[in-house]
Amino acid sequence: MAETPSSLPKPLDDSPQSVRYFAPEKLRFWRTPGGVLRLEVEGEFSCVKVVVARAFPLSHSGEYISLRDGNKKELGMLRSLRGASKETHRILTEELDRRYFLPQIERIENIRERFGIAEWDVVTSRGPRAFVTKHLHDSVTEVEPGRYLIKDVDDNRYEVRDLAQVEQTGGRPLSELL
């Protein structure tokens, strides 16, 4: 079934608050040889380019997944991946992991702060990393007590899930720097 304006899903009404929720078992995703994500909603429509995004990437990362067309117009939402086929689950998990790449800081080996610049040496869930942040108060955000997001000068993001559980082996403790 080809994508045409009349075959795209309609919200329940035209209000901006109206959201269409898809049943995960009705969705089939696949990638073209060029890597473009495609979608077919059983018996309704197909979309030649799909973008997936988390509505709540930090607090509900496995729920409320937005499905958008190539123009970033929302087609609808998935409440969760429960009930999705193994293939759909795999493809969407890969796509979301790629979009929301967020290594977890497991150990802070050193933080050196000079002239408003902090140089970090850390061990993450993806291996050792060295990165630089400007102005710690602008680069480090406390999401909830003890949980931090850190954004480096290259816009890479890192997460400290629980500062009390992160070993710090050198430099001033992060809790003192904040």
Coordinates of C-alpha atoms in Angstrom, one line a residue:
M1 CA 0.0 0.0 0.0
A2 CA 1.7 3.3 -1.1
E3 CA 1.8 6.4 1.0
T4 CA -0.6 9.1 -0.2
P5 CA -2.0 12.1 1.6
S6 CA -5.5 10.4 1.8
S7 CA -4.0 7.2 3.2
L8 CA -2.1 8.8 6.1
P9 CA -3.7 8.3 9.5
K10 CA -6.1 11.0 10.8
P11 CA -6.1 12.0 14.4
L12 CA -9.3 11.4 16.4
D13 CA -10.1 15.0 15.9
D14 CA -8.3 18.1 14.6
S15 CA -7.3 19.5 18.0
P16 CA -3.6 19.8 18.8
Q17 CA -4.1 17.6 21.9
S18 CA -5.4 14.6 19.8
V19 CA -3.0 11.8 19.6
R20 CA -3.4 8.6 17.6
Y21 CA -2.2 5.4 19.4
F22 CA -1.1 2.5 17.3
A23 CA -1.5 -1.2 18.4
P24 CA 2.1 -2.6 18.3
E25 CA 0.9 -5.9 16.8
K26 CA -0.4 -4.0 13.7
L27 CA 2.9 -2.4 12.9
R28 CA 5.7 -3.8 10.6
F29 CA 9.0 -1.9 10.3
W30 CA 11.8 -2.7 8.0
R31 CA 14.9 -0.9 6.5
T32 CA 15.6 -0.3 2.8
P33 CA 19.0 -1.4 1.5
G34 CA 20.0 2.3 2.0
G35 CA 19.0 2.1 5.7
V36 CA 15.8 4.1 5.5
L37 CA 13.3 3.0 8.1
R38 CA 9.8 2.2 6.7
L39 CA 6.5 1.4 8.3
E40 CA 3.4 -0.5 7.3
V41 CA 0.3 -0.3 9.5
E42 CA -1.7 -3.4 8.8
G43 CA -4.7 -2.7 6.6
E44 CA -4.3 1.1 6.8
F45 CA -1.2 2.7 5.2
S46 CA 2.5 2.5 4.5
C47 CA 5.1 5.2 5.1
V48 CA 8.2 5.4 3.0
K49 CA 10.3 7.2 5.7
V50 CA 9.7 7.0 9.4
V51 CA 11.4 8.8 12.3
V52 CA 11.0 7.4 15.8
A53 CA 11.5 9.5 19.0
R54 CA 10.8 9.1 22.7
A55 CA 8.3 11.5 24.1
F56 CA 9.9 11.1 27.5
P57 CA 13.5 10.0 26.9
L58 CA 14.6 10.2 30.5
S59 CA 11.6 9.3 32.6
H60 CA 9.8 6.8 30.4
S61 CA 12.3 5.6 27.8
G62 CA 10.5 2.4 26.9
E63 CA 7.0 4.1 26.6
Y64 CA 5.3 6.7 24.5
I65 CA 7.3 6.4 21.2
S66 CA 6.4 8.9 18.6
L67 CA 6.2 7.8 15.0
R68 CA 6.7 10.6 12.4
D69 CA 6.9 10.7 8.7
G70 CA 9.8 12.0 6.7
N71 CA 8.6 15.6 7.2
K72 CA 8.6 15.0 10.9
K73 CA 4.8 15.2 11.0
E74 CA 3.5 12.9 13.8
L75 CA 1.7 9.9 12.5
G76 CA 0.9 8.6 16.0
M77 CA 2.3 7.0 19.2
L78 CA 3.2 3.6 20.5
R79 CA 2.4 3.4 24.2
S80 CA 5.1 0.7 24.5
L81 CA 6.8 -2.0 22.6
R82 CA 4.9 -4.7 24.5
G83 CA 3.0 -6.8 22.0
A84 CA 5.2 -5.9 19.0
S85 CA 6.8 -8.6 16.9
K86 CA 10.4 -9.6 17.7
E87 CA 11.5 -7.9 14.5
T88 CA 9.7 -4.6 15.2
H89 CA 11.0 -4.7 18.7
R90 CA 14.5 -5.2 17.5
I91 CA 14.4 -2.5 14.8
L92 CA 12.8 0.1 17.1
T93 CA 15.2 -0.6 19.9
E94 CA 18.2 -0.3 17.6
E95 CA 16.8 3.0 16.1
L96 CA 16.1 4.5 19.6
D97 CA 19.5 3.4 20.9
R98 CA 21.2 5.1 18.0
R99 CA 19.2 8.3 18.4
Y100 CA 19.6 8.4 22.2
F101 CA 23.2 7.3 22.5
L102 CA 23.9 8.0 26.2
P103 CA 26.9 6.3 27.8
Q104 CA 26.6 5.7 31.5
I105 CA 29.5 7.1 33.6
E106 CA 30.6 4.2 35.8
R107 CA 33.9 5.7 37.2
I108 CA 35.3 9.2 37.3
E109 CA 39.1 8.9 37.2
N110 CA 39.8 12.6 37.2
I111 CA 38.1 16.0 36.7
R112 CA 40.5 18.9 36.2
E113 CA 38.9 22.4 36.2
R114 CA 40.8 25.4 35.0
F115 CA 39.6 28.8 33.7
G116 CA 36.0 27.6 33.4
I117 CA 36.9 24.5 31.5
A118 CA 36.7 21.0 33.0
E119 CA 38.7 18.1 31.5
W120 CA 37.1 14.7 32.4
D121 CA 38.7 11.2 32.4
V122 CA 36.0 8.7 32.9
V123 CA 35.1 5.0 32.3
T124 CA 31.6 4.6 30.8
S125 CA 29.4 1.7 29.8
R126 CA 31.1 2.1 26.4
G127 CA 34.6 2.2 27.6
P128 CA 37.1 4.9 28.7
R129 CA 36.4 8.4 27.5
A130 CA 38.2 11.8 27.8
F131 CA 36.1 14.9 27.2
V132 CA 35.9 18.6 27.9
T133 CA 33.0 20.7 29.3
K134 CA 32.6 24.4 29.7
H135 CA 31.3 25.9 32.9
L136 CA 30.2 22.9 34.9
H137 CA 27.0 24.7 36.1
D138 CA 25.9 25.0 32.4
S139 CA 27.2 21.5 31.3
V140 CA 25.9 19.4 34.1
T141 CA 22.2 19.1 34.8
E142 CA 20.7 17.3 37.8
V143 CA 17.7 15.5 36.3
E144 CA 16.6 14.2 39.7
P145 CA 18.4 13.8 43.0
G146 CA 21.7 12.1 42.4
R147 CA 21.1 11.7 38.6
Y148 CA 23.0 13.9 36.2
L149 CA 23.2 14.6 32.5
I150 CA 26.6 15.9 31.3
K151 CA 27.0 17.6 27.9
D152 CA 30.5 18.1 26.5
V153 CA 31.8 20.8 24.1
D154 CA 31.0 18.5 21.1
D155 CA 27.4 18.0 22.2
N156 CA 28.0 14.4 23.3
R157 CA 25.9 13.5 26.3
Y158 CA 26.8 11.3 29.3
E159 CA 24.7 10.1 32.2
V160 CA 25.5 9.6 35.9
R161 CA 22.5 7.5 37.0
D162 CA 23.4 7.6 40.7
L163 CA 26.3 9.8 41.9
A164 CA 26.5 7.9 45.2
Q165 CA 27.3 4.7 43.2
V166 CA 29.9 6.2 40.9
E167 CA 33.5 5.6 42.1
Q168 CA 35.7 8.7 41.8
T169 CA 39.4 7.9 41.9
G170 CA 41.1 11.4 41.3
G171 CA 40.5 15.1 41.3
R172 CA 37.9 17.0 43.3
P173 CA 34.7 15.1 43.8
L174 CA 32.0 16.0 41.4
S175 CA 29.6 16.8 44.3
E176 CA 32.0 19.6 45.4
L177 CA 32.4 21.0 41.9
L178 CA 28.7 21.4 41.5

